[in-house]
PDB file of C-alpha atoms in Angstrom:
ATOM      1  CA  LEU A   1       0.272 -71.910 -41.918  1.00  0.00           C
ATOM      2  CA  THR A   2      -2.725 -74.126 -42.582  1.00  0.00           C
ATOM      3  CA  ALA A   3      -3.603 -74.127 -38.881  1.00  0.00           C
ATOM      4  CA  PHE A   4      -3.476 -70.326 -38.769  1.00  0.00           C
ATOM      5  CA  GLU A   5      -5.719 -70.089 -41.841  1.00  0.00           C
ATOM      6  CA  GLU A   6      -8.168 -72.545 -40.282  1.00  0.00           C
ATOM      7  CA  ALA A   7      -8.280 -70.601 -37.016  1.00  0.00           C
ATOM      8  CA  LEU A   8      -8.995 -67.393 -38.924  1.00  0.00           C
ATOM      9  CA  ARG A   9     -11.667 -69.094 -41.047  1.00  0.00           C
ATOM     10  CA  LEU A  10     -13.369 -70.303 -37.863  1.00  0.00           C
ATOM     11  CA  ASN A  11     -13.235 -66.771 -36.380  1.00  0.00           C
ATOM     12  CA  TYR A  12     -10.974 -67.794 -33.514  1.00  0.00           C
ATOM     13  CA  ARG A  13     -11.547 -65.343 -30.656  1.00  0.00           C
ATOM     14  CA  ASP A  14      -7.935 -64.103 -30.593  1.00  0.00           C
ATOM     15  CA  SER A  15      -7.501 -63.420 -34.293  1.00  0.00           C
ATOM     16  CA  ALA A  16      -4.920 -60.666 -33.683  1.00  0.00           C
ATOM     17  CA  ASN A  17      -2.649 -63.248 -32.063  1.00  0.00           C
ATOM     18  CA  VAL A  18      -3.307 -65.724 -34.885  1.00  0.00           C
ATOM     19  CA  TYR A  19      -2.398 -63.110 -37.501  1.00  0.00           C
ATOM     20  CA  GLY A  20       0.709 -62.182 -35.504  1.00  0.00           C
ATOM     21  CA  GLN A  21       1.871 -65.789 -35.172  1.00  0.00           C
ATOM     22  CA  LYS A  22       1.126 -66.401 -38.848  1.00  0.00           C
ATOM     23  CA  GLY A  23       3.258 -63.362 -39.694  1.00  0.00           C
ATOM     24  CA  TYR A  24       6.077 -64.669 -37.519  1.00  0.00           C
ATOM     25  CA  ALA A  25       5.935 -68.073 -39.239  1.00  0.00           C
ATOM     26  CA  LEU A  26       6.055 -66.315 -42.615  1.00  0.00           C
ATOM     27  CA  LEU A  27       9.108 -64.330 -41.476  1.00  0.00           C
ATOM     28  CA  LYS A  28      10.868 -67.597 -40.666  1.00  0.00           C
ATOM     29  CA  LEU A  29       9.992 -68.812 -44.188  1.00  0.00           C
ATOM     30  CA  GLU A  30      11.402 -65.543 -45.595  1.00  0.00           C
ATOM     31  CA  ARG A  31       8.021 -64.674 -47.105  1.00  0.00           C
ATOM     32  CA  TYR A  32       8.267 -61.044 -46.087  1.00  0.00           C
ATOM     33  CA  GLU A  33       5.418 -59.495 -48.124  1.00  0.00           C
ATOM     34  CA  GLU A  34       2.974 -62.062 -46.759  1.00  0.00           C
ATOM     35  CA  ALA A  35       4.333 -61.570 -43.239  1.00  0.00           C
ATOM     36  CA  LEU A  36       3.827 -57.832 -43.582  1.00  0.00           C
ATOM     37  CA  CYS A  37       0.183 -58.381 -44.585  1.00  0.00           C
ATOM     38  CA  ALA A  38      -0.359 -60.644 -41.585  1.00  0.00           C
ATOM     39  CA  PHE A  39       1.160 -58.108 -39.163  1.00  0.00           C
ATOM     40  CA  ASN A  40      -0.954 -55.325 -40.659  1.00  0.00           C
ATOM     41  CA  SER A  41      -4.067 -57.488 -40.235  1.00  0.00           C
ATOM     42  CA  ALA A  42      -3.161 -58.170 -36.607  1.00  0.00           C
ATOM     43  CA  LEU A  43      -2.684 -54.456 -35.942  1.00  0.00           C
ATOM     44  CA  GLN A  44      -6.059 -53.675 -37.527  1.00  0.00           C
ATOM     45  CA  VAL A  45      -7.838 -56.255 -35.373  1.00  0.00           C
ATOM     46  CA  ASP A  46      -6.239 -55.339 -32.060  1.00  0.00           C
ATOM     47  CA  GLY A  47      -3.198 -53.276 -31.243  1.00  0.00           C
ATOM     48  CA  ALA A  48      -2.949 -54.617 -27.663  1.00  0.00           C
ATOM     49  CA  ASN A  49       0.303 -56.437 -28.431  1.00  0.00           C
ATOM     50  CA  SER A  50       1.342 -53.688 -30.798  1.00  0.00           C
ATOM     51  CA  GLY A  51       4.966 -53.421 -29.648  1.00  0.00           C
ATOM     52  CA  TRP A  52       5.825 -56.961 -30.706  1.00  0.00           C
ATOM     53  CA  LEU A  53       3.762 -56.658 -33.887  1.00  0.00           C
ATOM     54  CA  TYR A  54       5.391 -53.381 -34.901  1.00  0.00           C
ATOM     55  CA  ALA A  55       8.859 -54.785 -34.203  1.00  0.00           C
ATOM     56  CA  LYS A  56       8.254 -57.817 -36.412  1.00  0.00           C
ATOM     57  CA  LYS A  57       6.604 -55.625 -39.055  1.00  0.00           C
ATOM     58  CA  GLY A  58       9.738 -53.455 -39.012  1.00  0.00           C
ATOM     59  CA  TYR A  59      11.912 -56.523 -39.515  1.00  0.00           C
ATOM     60  CA  ALA A  60       9.847 -57.581 -42.541  1.00  0.00           C
ATOM     61  CA  LEU A  61      10.145 -54.059 -43.952  1.00  0.00           C
ATOM     62  CA  ASN A  62      13.923 -54.087 -43.374  1.00  0.00           C
ATOM     63  CA  GLN A  63      14.150 -57.344 -45.329  1.00  0.00           C
ATOM     64  CA  LEU A  64      12.122 -55.739 -48.136  1.00  0.00           C
ATOM     65  CA  LYS A  65      14.541 -52.776 -48.093  1.00  0.00           C
ATOM     66  CA  ARG A  66      11.718 -50.400 -47.181  1.00  0.00           C
ATOM     67  CA  TYR A  67      13.860 -48.685 -44.585  1.00  0.00           C
ATOM     68  CA  SER A  68      11.839 -45.514 -43.932  1.00  0.00           C
ATOM     69  CA  GLU A  69       8.729 -47.581 -43.235  1.00  0.00           C
ATOM     70  CA  ALA A  70      10.800 -49.951 -41.093  1.00  0.00           C
ATOM     71  CA  LEU A  71      12.039 -47.020 -39.015  1.00  0.00           C
ATOM     72  CA  ASP A  72       8.469 -45.906 -38.396  1.00  0.00           C
ATOM     73  CA  ALA A  73       7.514 -49.432 -37.296  1.00  0.00           C
ATOM     74  CA  PHE A  74      10.506 -49.714 -34.941  1.00  0.00           C
ATOM     75  CA  GLU A  75       9.741 -46.299 -33.467  1.00  0.00           C
ATOM     76  CA  ARG A  76       6.166 -47.389 -32.792  1.00  0.00           C
ATOM     77  CA  ALA A  77       7.417 -50.643 -31.233  1.00  0.00           C
ATOM     78  CA  ILE A  78       9.735 -48.709 -28.926  1.00  0.00           C
ATOM     79  CA  GLU A  79       6.968 -46.227 -28.043  1.00  0.00           C
ATOM     80  CA  ALA A  80       4.802 -49.215 -27.090  1.00  0.00           C
ATOM     81  CA  GLY A  81       7.558 -50.375 -24.727  1.00  0.00           C
ATOM     82  CA  TYR A  82       8.901 -53.265 -26.803  1.00  0.00           C
ATOM     83  CA  THR A  83      12.689 -53.356 -26.504  1.00  0.00           C
ATOM     84  CA  GLU A  84      13.372 -57.153 -26.251  1.00  0.00           C
ATOM     85  CA  LYS A  85      16.934 -56.818 -24.978  1.00  0.00           C
ATOM     86  CA  GLY A  86      17.754 -54.229 -27.629  1.00  0.00           C
ATOM     87  CA  TRP A  87      16.607 -56.200 -30.675  1.00  0.00           C
ATOM     88  CA  GLY A  88      14.445 -53.368 -32.023  1.00  0.00           C
ATOM     89  CA  TYR A  89      17.275 -50.891 -31.591  1.00  0.00           C
ATOM     90  CA  GLY A  90      19.653 -53.186 -33.473  1.00  0.00           C
ATOM     91  CA  GLN A  91      17.172 -53.467 -36.323  1.00  0.00           C
ATOM     92  CA  GLN A  92      16.560 -49.730 -36.206  1.00  0.00           C
ATOM     93  CA  GLY A  93      20.326 -49.221 -36.528  1.00  0.00           C
ATOM     94  CA  HIS A  94      20.359 -51.510 -39.576  1.00  0.00           C
ATOM     95  CA  ALA A  95      17.675 -49.423 -41.288  1.00  0.00           C
ATOM     96  CA  LEU A  96      19.449 -46.160 -40.409  1.00  0.00           C
ATOM     97  CA  ILE A  97      22.712 -47.462 -41.875  1.00  0.00           C
ATOM     98  CA  ASN A  98      20.941 -48.237 -45.123  1.00  0.00           C
ATOM     99  CA  ILE A  99      19.660 -44.679 -45.461  1.00  0.00           C
ATOM    100  CA  GLN A 100      23.077 -43.357 -44.390  1.00  0.00           C
ATOM    101  CA  HIS A 101      21.972 -41.720 -41.127  1.00  0.00           C
ATOM    102  CA  TYR A 102      25.149 -42.800 -39.400  1.00  0.00           C
ATOM    103  CA  ASN A 103      24.975 -40.738 -36.200  1.00  0.00           C
ATOM    104  CA  ASP A 104      21.463 -41.983 -35.486  1.00  0.00           C
ATOM    105  CA  ALA A 105      22.518 -45.530 -36.423  1.00  0.00           C
ATOM    106  CA  LEU A 106      25.409 -45.368 -33.968  1.00  0.00           C
ATOM    107  CA  ALA A 107      23.069 -44.225 -31.188  1.00  0.00           C
ATOM    108  CA  ALA A 108      20.631 -47.064 -31.954  1.00  0.00           C
ATOM    109  CA  LEU A 109      23.387 -49.694 -32.019  1.00  0.00           C
ATOM    110  CA  GLU A 110      24.854 -48.433 -28.753  1.00  0.00           C
ATOM    111  CA  ARG A 111      21.394 -48.555 -27.183  1.00  0.00           C
ATOM    112  CA  ALA A 112      21.011 -52.156 -28.403  1.00  0.00           C
ATOM    113  CA  LEU A 113      24.282 -53.096 -26.739  1.00  0.00           C
ATOM    114  CA  THR A 114      23.327 -51.292 -23.516  1.00  0.00           C
ATOM    115  CA  LEU A 115      20.077 -53.275 -23.363  1.00  0.00           C
ATOM    116  CA  GLY A 116      21.943 -56.563 -23.804  1.00  0.00           C
ATOM    117  CA  TYR A 117      21.183 -57.390 -27.433  1.00  0.00           C
ATOM    118  CA  VAL A 118      22.282 -61.003 -27.806  1.00  0.00           C
ATOM    119  CA  ASN A 119      23.721 -60.657 -31.316  1.00  0.00           C
ATOM    120  CA  LYS A 120      26.654 -58.595 -30.091  1.00  0.00           C
ATOM    121  CA  GLY A 121      29.084 -59.700 -32.803  1.00  0.00           C
ATOM    122  CA  TRP A 122      26.742 -58.492 -35.551  1.00  0.00           C
ATOM    123  CA  THR A 123      26.095 -55.262 -33.644  1.00  0.00           C
ATOM    124  CA  TYR A 124      29.789 -54.510 -33.228  1.00  0.00           C
ATOM    125  CA  GLY A 125      30.305 -55.297 -36.921  1.00  0.00           C
ATOM    126  CA  ARG A 126      27.589 -52.799 -37.850  1.00  0.00           C
ATOM    127  CA  LYS A 127      29.042 -50.311 -35.380  1.00  0.00           C
ATOM    128  CA  SER A 128      32.462 -50.674 -37.052  1.00  0.00           C
ATOM    129  CA  HIS A 129      30.869 -49.913 -40.427  1.00  0.00           C
ATOM    130  CA  VAL A 130      29.128 -46.834 -39.035  1.00  0.00           C
ATOM    131  CA  LEU A 131      32.263 -45.513 -37.336  1.00  0.00           C
ATOM    132  CA  ALA A 132      34.258 -45.958 -40.559  1.00  0.00           C
ATOM    133  CA  ASN A 133      31.643 -43.915 -42.416  1.00  0.00           C
ATOM    134  CA  LEU A 134      31.923 -41.237 -39.738  1.00  0.00           C
ATOM    135  CA  GLN A 135      35.710 -41.169 -40.313  1.00  0.00           C
ATOM    136  CA  ARG A 136      36.317 -42.474 -36.785  1.00  0.00           C
ATOM    137  CA  HIS A 137      38.760 -45.108 -37.966  1.00  0.00           C
ATOM    138  CA  GLU A 138      40.462 -46.010 -34.697  1.00  0.00           C
ATOM    139  CA  GLU A 139      37.123 -46.642 -33.000  1.00  0.00           C
ATOM    140  CA  SER A 140      35.956 -48.547 -36.096  1.00  0.00           C
ATOM    141  CA  SER A 141      38.998 -50.806 -35.871  1.00  0.00           C
ATOM    142  CA  GLU A 142      38.323 -51.498 -32.181  1.00  0.00           C
ATOM    143  CA  ALA A 143      34.674 -52.313 -32.877  1.00  0.00           C
ATOM    144  CA  GLN A 144      35.746 -54.674 -35.685  1.00  0.00           C
ATOM    145  CA  LYS A 145      38.198 -56.425 -33.353  1.00  0.00           C
ATOM    146  CA  THR A 146      35.436 -56.888 -30.808  1.00  0.00           C
ATOM    147  CA  ALA A 147      33.113 -58.230 -33.518  1.00  0.00           C
ATOM    148  CA  ARG A 148      35.720 -60.814 -34.534  1.00  0.00           C
ATOM    149  CA  ILE A 149      36.327 -61.851 -30.930  1.00  0.00           C
ATOM    150  CA  LEU A 150      32.575 -62.440 -30.706  1.00  0.00           C
ATOM    151  CA  GLY A 151      32.657 -64.578 -33.851  1.00  0.00           C
ATOM    152  CA  TYR A 152      31.373 -62.074 -36.405  1.00  0.00           C
ATOM    153  CA  TYR A 153      33.231 -61.745 -39.694  1.00  0.00           C
ATOM    154  CA  SER A 154      31.979 -59.331 -42.318  1.00  0.00           C
TER     155      SER A 154
END
């Protein structure tokens, strides 16, 4: 973090990237409010890499339980073409589950799986939860079995 601060103090030519990388480091440290500020700063400086920035901003907002704002960030990431093997859709599904929009959550989770989201066990676990809430119990049970096969236990 010190190196990022120093680069910003020296007016490094690619300050949007510095803010973005600082935000990512803060995410890894679970300092979500600070990460959110860094991503917002990066977006104000230059939105050229906006898809990645919006996706990471959405993740920080998810962690802060600010789900409506997270959904907006994920939508903007997707509009900018950032799909990263379905990661944004998986995170979008997480936010939709938390505001109880289960049909939309199911669509997002299925899209994540279609795009090859690497955290398939987690995704199938979330899908099982959604299907149970939609009273689709047989499908929920199948999704839970798949999640367990993939090493996910909720």
